[in-house]
Tab-separated table of C-alpha atoms in Angstrom:
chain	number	residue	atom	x	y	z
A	1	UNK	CA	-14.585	4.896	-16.903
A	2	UNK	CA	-12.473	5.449	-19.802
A	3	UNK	CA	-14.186	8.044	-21.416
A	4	UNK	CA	-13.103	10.437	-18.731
A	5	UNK	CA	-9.449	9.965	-19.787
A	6	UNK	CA	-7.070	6.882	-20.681
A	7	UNK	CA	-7.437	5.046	-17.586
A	8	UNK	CA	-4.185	2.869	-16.909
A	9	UNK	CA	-4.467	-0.695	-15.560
A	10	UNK	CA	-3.302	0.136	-12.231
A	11	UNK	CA	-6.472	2.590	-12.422
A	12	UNK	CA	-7.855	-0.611	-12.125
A	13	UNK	CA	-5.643	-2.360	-9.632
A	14	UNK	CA	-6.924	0.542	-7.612
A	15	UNK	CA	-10.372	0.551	-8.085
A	16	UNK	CA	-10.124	-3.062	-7.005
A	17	UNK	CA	-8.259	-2.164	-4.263
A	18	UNK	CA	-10.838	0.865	-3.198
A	19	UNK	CA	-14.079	-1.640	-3.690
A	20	UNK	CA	-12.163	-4.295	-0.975
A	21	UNK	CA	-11.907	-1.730	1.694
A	22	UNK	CA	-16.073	-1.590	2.847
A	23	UNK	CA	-15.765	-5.644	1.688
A	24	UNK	CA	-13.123	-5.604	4.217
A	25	UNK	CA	-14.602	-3.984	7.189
A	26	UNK	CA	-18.423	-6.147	6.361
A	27	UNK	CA	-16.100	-8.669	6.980
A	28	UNK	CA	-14.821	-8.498	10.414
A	29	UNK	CA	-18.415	-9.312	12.152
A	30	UNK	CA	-20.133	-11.166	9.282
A	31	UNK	CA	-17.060	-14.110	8.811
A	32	UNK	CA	-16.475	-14.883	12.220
A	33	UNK	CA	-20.293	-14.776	12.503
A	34	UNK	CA	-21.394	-17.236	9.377
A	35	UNK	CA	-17.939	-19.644	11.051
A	36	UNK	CA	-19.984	-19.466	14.351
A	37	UNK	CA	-23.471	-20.362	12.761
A	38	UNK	CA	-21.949	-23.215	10.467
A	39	UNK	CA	-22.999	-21.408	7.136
A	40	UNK	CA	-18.916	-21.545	6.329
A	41	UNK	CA	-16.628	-19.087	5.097
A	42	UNK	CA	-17.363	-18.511	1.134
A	43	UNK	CA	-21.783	-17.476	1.840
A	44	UNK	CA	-20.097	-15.084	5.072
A	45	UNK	CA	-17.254	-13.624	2.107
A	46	UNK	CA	-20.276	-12.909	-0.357
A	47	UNK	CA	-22.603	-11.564	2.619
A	48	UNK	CA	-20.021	-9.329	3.283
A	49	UNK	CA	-19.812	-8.365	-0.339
A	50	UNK	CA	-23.162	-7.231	-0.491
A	51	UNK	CA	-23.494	-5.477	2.751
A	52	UNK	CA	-20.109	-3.740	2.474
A	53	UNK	CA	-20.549	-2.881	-1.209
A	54	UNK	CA	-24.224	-1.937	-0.765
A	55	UNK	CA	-24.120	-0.213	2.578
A	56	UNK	CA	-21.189	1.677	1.193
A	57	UNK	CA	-23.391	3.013	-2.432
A	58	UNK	CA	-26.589	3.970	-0.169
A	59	UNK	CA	-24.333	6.017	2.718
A	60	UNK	CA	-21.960	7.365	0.348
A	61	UNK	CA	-24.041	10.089	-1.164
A	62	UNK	CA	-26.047	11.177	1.922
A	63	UNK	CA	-22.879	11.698	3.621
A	64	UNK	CA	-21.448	13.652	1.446
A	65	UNK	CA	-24.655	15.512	1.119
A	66	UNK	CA	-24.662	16.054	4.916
A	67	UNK	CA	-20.976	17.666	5.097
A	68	UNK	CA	-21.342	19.869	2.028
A	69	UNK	CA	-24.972	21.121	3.423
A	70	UNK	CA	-22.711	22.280	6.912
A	71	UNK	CA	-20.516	24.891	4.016
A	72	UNK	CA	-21.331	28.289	4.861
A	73	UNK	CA	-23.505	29.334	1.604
A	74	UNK	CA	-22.040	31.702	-0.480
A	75	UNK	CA	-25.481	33.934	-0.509
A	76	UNK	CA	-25.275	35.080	-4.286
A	77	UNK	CA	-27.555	37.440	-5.787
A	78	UNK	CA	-29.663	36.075	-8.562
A	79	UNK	CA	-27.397	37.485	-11.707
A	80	UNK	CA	-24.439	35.373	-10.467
A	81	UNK	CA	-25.518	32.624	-9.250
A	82	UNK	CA	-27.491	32.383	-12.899
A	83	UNK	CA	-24.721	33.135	-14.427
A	84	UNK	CA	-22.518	29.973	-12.568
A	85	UNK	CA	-24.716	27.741	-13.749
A	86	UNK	CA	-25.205	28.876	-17.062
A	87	UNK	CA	-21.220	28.483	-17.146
A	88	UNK	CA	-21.769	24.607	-15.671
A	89	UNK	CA	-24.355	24.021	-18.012
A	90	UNK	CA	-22.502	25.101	-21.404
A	91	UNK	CA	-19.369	23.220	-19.990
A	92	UNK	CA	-22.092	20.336	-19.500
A	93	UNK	CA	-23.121	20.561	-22.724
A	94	UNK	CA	-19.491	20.037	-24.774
A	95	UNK	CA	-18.052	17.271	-22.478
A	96	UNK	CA	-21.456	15.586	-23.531
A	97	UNK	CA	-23.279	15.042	-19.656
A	98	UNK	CA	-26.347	16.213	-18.299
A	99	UNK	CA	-25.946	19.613	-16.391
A	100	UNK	CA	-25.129	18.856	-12.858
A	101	UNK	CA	-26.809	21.200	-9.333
A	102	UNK	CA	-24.131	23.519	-8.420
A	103	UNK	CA	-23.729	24.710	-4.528
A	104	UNK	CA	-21.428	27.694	-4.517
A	105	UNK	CA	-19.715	27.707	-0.978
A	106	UNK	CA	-17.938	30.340	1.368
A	107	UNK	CA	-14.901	29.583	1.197
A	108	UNK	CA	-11.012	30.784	0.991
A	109	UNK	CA	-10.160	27.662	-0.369
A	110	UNK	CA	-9.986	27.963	-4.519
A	111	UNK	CA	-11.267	24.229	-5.030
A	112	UNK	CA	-14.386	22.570	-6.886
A	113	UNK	CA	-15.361	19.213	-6.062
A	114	UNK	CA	-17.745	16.861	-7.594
A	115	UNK	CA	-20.121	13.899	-6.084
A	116	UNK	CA	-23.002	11.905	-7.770
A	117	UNK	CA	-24.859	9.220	-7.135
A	118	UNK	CA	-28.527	8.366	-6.685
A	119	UNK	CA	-28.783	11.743	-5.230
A	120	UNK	CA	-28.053	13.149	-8.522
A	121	UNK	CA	-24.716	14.661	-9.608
A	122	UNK	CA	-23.636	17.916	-7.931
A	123	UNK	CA	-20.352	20.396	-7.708
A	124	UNK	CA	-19.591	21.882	-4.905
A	125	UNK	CA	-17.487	25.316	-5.917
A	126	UNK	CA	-15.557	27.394	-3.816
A	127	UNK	CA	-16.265	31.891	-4.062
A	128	UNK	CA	-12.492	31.723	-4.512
A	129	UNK	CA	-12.281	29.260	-7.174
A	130	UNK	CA	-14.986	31.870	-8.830
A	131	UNK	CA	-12.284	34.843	-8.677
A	132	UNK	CA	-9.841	33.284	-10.664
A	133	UNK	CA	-9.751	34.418	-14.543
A	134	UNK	CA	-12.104	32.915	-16.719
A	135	UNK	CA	-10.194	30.967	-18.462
A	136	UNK	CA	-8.782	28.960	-15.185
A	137	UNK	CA	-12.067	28.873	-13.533
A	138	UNK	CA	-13.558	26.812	-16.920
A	139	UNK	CA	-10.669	24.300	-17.197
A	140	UNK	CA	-11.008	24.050	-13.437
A	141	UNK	CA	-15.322	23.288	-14.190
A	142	UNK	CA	-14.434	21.315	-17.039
A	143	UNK	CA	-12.138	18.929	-15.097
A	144	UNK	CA	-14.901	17.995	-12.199
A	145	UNK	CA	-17.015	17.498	-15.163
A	146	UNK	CA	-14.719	15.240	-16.860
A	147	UNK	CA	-14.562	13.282	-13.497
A	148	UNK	CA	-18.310	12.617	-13.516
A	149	UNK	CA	-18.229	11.849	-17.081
A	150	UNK	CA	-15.691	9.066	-16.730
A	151	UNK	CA	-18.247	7.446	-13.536
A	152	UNK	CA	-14.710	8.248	-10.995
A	153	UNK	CA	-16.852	10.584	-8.852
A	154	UNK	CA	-20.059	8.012	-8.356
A	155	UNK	CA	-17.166	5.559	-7.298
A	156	UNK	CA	-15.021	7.927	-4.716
A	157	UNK	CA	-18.783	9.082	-3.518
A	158	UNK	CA	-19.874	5.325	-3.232
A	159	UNK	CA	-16.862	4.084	-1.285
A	160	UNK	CA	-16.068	7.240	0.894
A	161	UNK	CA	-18.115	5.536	4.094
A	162	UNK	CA	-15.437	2.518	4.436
A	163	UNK	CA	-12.053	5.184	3.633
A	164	UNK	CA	-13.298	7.815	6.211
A	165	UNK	CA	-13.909	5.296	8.999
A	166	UNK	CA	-10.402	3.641	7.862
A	167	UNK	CA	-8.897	6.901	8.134
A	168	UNK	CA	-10.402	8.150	11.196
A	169	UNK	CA	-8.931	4.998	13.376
A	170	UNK	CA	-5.670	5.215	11.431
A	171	UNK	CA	-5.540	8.858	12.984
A	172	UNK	CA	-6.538	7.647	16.414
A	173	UNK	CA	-3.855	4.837	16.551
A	174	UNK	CA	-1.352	7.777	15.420
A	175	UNK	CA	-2.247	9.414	17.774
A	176	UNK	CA	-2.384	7.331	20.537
A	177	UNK	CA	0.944	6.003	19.376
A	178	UNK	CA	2.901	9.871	19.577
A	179	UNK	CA	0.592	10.352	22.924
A	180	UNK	CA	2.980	11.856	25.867
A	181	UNK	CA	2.149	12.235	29.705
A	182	UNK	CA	5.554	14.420	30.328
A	183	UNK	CA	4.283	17.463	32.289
A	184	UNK	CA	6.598	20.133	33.269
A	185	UNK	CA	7.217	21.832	37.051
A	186	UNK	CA	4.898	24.727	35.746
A	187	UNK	CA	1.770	22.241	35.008
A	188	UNK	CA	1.741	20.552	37.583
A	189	UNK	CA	2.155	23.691	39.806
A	190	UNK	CA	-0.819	24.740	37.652
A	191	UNK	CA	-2.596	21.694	38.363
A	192	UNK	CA	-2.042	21.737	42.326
A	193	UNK	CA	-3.436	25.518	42.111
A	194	UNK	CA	-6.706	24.566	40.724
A	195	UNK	CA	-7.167	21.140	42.787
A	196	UNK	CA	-6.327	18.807	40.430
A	197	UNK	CA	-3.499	16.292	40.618
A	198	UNK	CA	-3.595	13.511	38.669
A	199	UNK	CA	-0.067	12.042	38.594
A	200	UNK	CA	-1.425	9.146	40.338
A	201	UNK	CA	-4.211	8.270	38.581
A	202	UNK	CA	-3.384	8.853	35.105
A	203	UNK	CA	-2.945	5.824	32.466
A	204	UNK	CA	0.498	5.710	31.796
A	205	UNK	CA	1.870	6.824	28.653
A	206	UNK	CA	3.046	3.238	27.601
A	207	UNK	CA	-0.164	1.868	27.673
A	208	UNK	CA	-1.507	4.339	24.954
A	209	UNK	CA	1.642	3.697	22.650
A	210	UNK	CA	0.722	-0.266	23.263
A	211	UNK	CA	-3.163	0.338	22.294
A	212	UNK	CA	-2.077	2.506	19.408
A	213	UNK	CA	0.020	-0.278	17.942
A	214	UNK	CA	-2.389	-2.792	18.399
A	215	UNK	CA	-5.228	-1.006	16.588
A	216	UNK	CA	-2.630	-0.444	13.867
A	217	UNK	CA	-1.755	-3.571	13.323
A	218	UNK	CA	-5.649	-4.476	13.051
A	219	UNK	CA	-6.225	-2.064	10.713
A	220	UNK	CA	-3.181	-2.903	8.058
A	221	UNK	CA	-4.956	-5.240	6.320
A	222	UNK	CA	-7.697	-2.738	5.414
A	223	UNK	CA	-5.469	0.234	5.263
A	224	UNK	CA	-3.132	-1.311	2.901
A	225	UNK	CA	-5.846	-1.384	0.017
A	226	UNK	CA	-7.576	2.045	1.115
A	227	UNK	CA	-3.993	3.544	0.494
A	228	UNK	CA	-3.758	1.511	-3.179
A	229	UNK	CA	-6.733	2.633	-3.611
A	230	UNK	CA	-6.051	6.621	-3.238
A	231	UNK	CA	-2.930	6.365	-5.232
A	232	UNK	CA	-3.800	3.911	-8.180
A	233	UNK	CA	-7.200	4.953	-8.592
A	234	UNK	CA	-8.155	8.785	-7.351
A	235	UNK	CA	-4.550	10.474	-7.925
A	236	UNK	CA	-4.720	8.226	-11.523
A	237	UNK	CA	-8.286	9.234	-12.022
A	238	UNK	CA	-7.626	12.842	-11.135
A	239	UNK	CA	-4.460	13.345	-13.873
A	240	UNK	CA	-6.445	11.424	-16.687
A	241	UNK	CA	-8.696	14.746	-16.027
A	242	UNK	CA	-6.030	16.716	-16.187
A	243	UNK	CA	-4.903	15.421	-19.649
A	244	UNK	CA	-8.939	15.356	-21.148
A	245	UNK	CA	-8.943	19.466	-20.192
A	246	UNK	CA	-5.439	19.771	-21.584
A	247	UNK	CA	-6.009	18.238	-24.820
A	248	UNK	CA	-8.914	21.028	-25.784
A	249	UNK	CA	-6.328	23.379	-26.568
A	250	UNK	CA	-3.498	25.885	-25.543
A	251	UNK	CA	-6.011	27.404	-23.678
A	252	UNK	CA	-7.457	24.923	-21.227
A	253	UNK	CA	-3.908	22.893	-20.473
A	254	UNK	CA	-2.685	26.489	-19.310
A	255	UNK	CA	-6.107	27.076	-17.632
A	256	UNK	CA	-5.959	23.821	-15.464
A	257	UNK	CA	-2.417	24.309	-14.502
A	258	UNK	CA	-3.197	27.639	-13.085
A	259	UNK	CA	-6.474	26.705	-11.357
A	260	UNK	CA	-3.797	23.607	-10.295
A	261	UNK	CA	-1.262	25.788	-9.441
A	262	UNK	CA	-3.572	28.699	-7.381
A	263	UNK	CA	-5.432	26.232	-5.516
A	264	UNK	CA	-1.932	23.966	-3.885
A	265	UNK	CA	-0.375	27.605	-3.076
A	266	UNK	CA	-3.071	29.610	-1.774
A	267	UNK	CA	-4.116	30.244	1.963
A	268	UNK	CA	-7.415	28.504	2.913
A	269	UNK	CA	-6.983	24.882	2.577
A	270	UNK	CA	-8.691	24.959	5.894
A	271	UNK	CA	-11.611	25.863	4.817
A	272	UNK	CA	-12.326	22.982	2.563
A	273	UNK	CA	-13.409	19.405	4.393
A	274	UNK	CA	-11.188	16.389	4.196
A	275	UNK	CA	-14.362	14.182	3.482
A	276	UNK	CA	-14.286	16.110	-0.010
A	277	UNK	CA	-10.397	15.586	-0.200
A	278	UNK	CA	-10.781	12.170	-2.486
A	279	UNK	CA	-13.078	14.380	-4.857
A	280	UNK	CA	-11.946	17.909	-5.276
A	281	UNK	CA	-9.669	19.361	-8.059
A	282	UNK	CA	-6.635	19.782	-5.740
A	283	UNK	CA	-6.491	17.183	-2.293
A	284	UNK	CA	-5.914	19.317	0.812
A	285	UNK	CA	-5.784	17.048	3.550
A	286	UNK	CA	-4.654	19.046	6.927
A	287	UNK	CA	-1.546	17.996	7.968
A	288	UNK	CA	-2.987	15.688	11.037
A	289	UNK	CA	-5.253	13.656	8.778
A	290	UNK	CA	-2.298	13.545	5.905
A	291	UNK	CA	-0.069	11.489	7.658
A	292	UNK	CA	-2.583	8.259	7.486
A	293	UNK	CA	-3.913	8.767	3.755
A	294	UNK	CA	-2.877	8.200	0.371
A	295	UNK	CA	-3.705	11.015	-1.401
A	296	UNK	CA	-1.001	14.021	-0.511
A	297	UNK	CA	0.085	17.144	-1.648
A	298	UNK	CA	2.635	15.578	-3.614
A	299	UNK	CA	0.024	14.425	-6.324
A	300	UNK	CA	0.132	18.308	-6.952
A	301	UNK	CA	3.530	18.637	-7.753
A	302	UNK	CA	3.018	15.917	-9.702
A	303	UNK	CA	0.566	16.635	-11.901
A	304	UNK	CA	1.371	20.343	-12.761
A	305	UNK	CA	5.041	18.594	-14.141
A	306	UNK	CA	3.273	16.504	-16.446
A	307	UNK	CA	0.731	19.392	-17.325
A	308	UNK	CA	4.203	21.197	-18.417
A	309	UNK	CA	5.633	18.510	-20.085
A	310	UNK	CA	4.386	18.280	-23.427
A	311	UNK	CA	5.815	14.571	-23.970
A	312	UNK	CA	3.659	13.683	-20.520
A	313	UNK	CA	0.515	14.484	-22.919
C-alpha cells in the first residue's frame, strides 16, 4: 500500500476500521446463530470473518461493474478513443503498472474513478474530465493510477458491498427520523377532490421518528467504523495520491490541483454515481446521501490547501 504514497498509521487504523464493517454485518445472523447451535462465540466471530470478508471481495467488483455498465457510453470514434488509451497506457507505463481497460462515460461530471479486482483493473473517465487541458487531464490519470498502484482501489472495490448497504439504512433511518405528516388546508382539499382521505388511516408521524431511531441506534456500531473507515483510510489514501502526482514536478502538482479544483466547482456532480464516490478523484456525494457518510466535500478543500502549501509536501 505504501508505494502509492506515504501511508500514515491512521491509514491503517482505517483500513482496519473499513475491513470490520462486512465482519460486522456477517455477524449479526452468524453469532447469535453458532450461540444457538452450541458451536460458541470465537468459531461464529471467525465464520463471520470469512463470509463477511469473502462475500465482500467476490461482490465488490461485479457491483461496481454493474453500476458503471448503466453510464451512458460516451460513443467515441476510433481516433479518440485510441488515443485515451494510448494516454492511460504511457501513464501506465512510468508509474510502473500494467495498463488498465478504460470506459469513457457521458458525463458532465469532470471525474475519473478507478476499481480492480479479479475483474481486472479498470478507469472509468468522465467526456468532461477529457476537455480539460492536457496537462490537468494527465495528473488527473496519473492519480487513479497511483491509487491502483498503492492496492487502495482493490480495497475500496472489495469492501464497497458492506459501506453501501451501511449507508443505504443510515439514509433510511434519516429519513424516517425528519419524516412529517403535516398537510396543509390545500392538500387535503386536494385529497378530498380526488377521493382520497387518509387522515385516519395514516401511521402517525411519531411512530416513523421512533423506527428511525431505533434502526439508528442498531446500526452505530457498524456505522461508527464505516465512517473511520472513509476518513482514515479513503480521504488518507486519496491525498497520499495527491502528493505521488505532485512530487513529479511543477507541472503535475499544478495539474492535479486544477483537475482538483474543476471537478469540486463544476456543474454535474449529478451525473456521477455515489457507489463510485469512495473511488473517484473528487467524492461527490448528493447532498441526501452526504449527510450519513464519511467522505464529504470538505476533503476537497482540504486537499487543494495542502496541494498549495509547499511545506504540506
Amino acid at each position: 500500500m505504501a508505494r502509492g504514497g506515504t501511508a500514515r498509521p491512521r491509514a491503517y487504523v482505517g483500513l482496519v476500521a473499513l475491513a470490520a464493517v462486512p465482519v460486522l454485518l456477517a455477524a449479526l445472523p452468524i453469532v447469535p446463530l453458532s450461540l444457538g447451535l452450541g458451536v460458541g462465540l470465537v468459531p461464529g466471530v471467525l465464520a463471520a470473518a470469512v463470509v463477511g470478508l469473502g462475500g465482500a471481495v467476490a461482490l465488490g467488483p461485479a457491483l461496481v461493474e454493474r453500476r458503471t455498465a448503466r453510464l451512458p457510453d460516451a460513443d467515441l470514434d476510433d481516433r479518440p478513443a485510441a488515443f485515451i488509451e494510448d494516454r492511460v497506457a504511457d501513464v501506465a507505463g512510468e508509474v510502473g503498472v500494467p495498463e488498465p481497460d478504460v470506459t469513457v462515460v457521458r458525463a458532465d461530471a469532470a471525474n475519473v474513478a478507478v476499481t480492480d479486482g479479479y475483474r481486472g483493473a479498470r478507469l472509468v473517465v468522465s467526456t468532461r474530465l477529457l476537455s480539460l487541458p492536457a496537462a490537468d487531464r494527465d495528473a488527473a490519470l496519473r492519480h487513479a493510477i497511483v491509487r491502483l498502484r498503492g492496492r487502495d482501489a482493490a480495497i475500496t472495490t472489495a469492501l464497497l458491498p458492506a459501506l453501501v448497504a451501511v449507508e443505504t439504512l443510515a439514509l433510511l433511518a434519516t429519513l424516517l427520523v425528519g419524516r412529517r405528516n403535516e398537510r396543509t388546508a390545500a392538500d387535503r382539499r386536494v385529497n378530498r377532490i380526488h377521493g382520497y382521505e387518509p387522515e385516519g388511516d395514516r401511521v402517525p408521524g411519531p411512530a416513523y421518528t421512533a423506527a428511525g431511531v431505533l434502526l439508528w441506534l442498531a446500526l452505530v456500531p457498524v456505522w461508527v467504523p464505516s465512517v473511520l473507515g472513509d476518513r482514515l483510510f479513503v480521504a488518507e489514501r486519496r491525498r497520499a495520491a495527491d502528493v505521488a502526482v505532485a512530487r513529479t514536478g511543477d507541472e503535475g502538482r499544478a495539474g492535479i490541483a486544477n483537475a482538483i479544483g474543476f471537478a469540486r466547482d463544476a456543474a454535474g456532480a449529478a451525473d456521477w454515481p455515489p457507489l463510485l464516490d469512495r473511488l473517484s478523484l473528487v467524492t461527490m456525494a448528493d447532498e441526501e446521501t452526504g449527510r450519513v457518510r464519511g467522505t464529504s466535500r470538505q476533503e476537497t478543500r482540504v486537499r487543494l490547501a495542502r496541494l498549495r502549501s509547499k511545506r504540506a509536501l
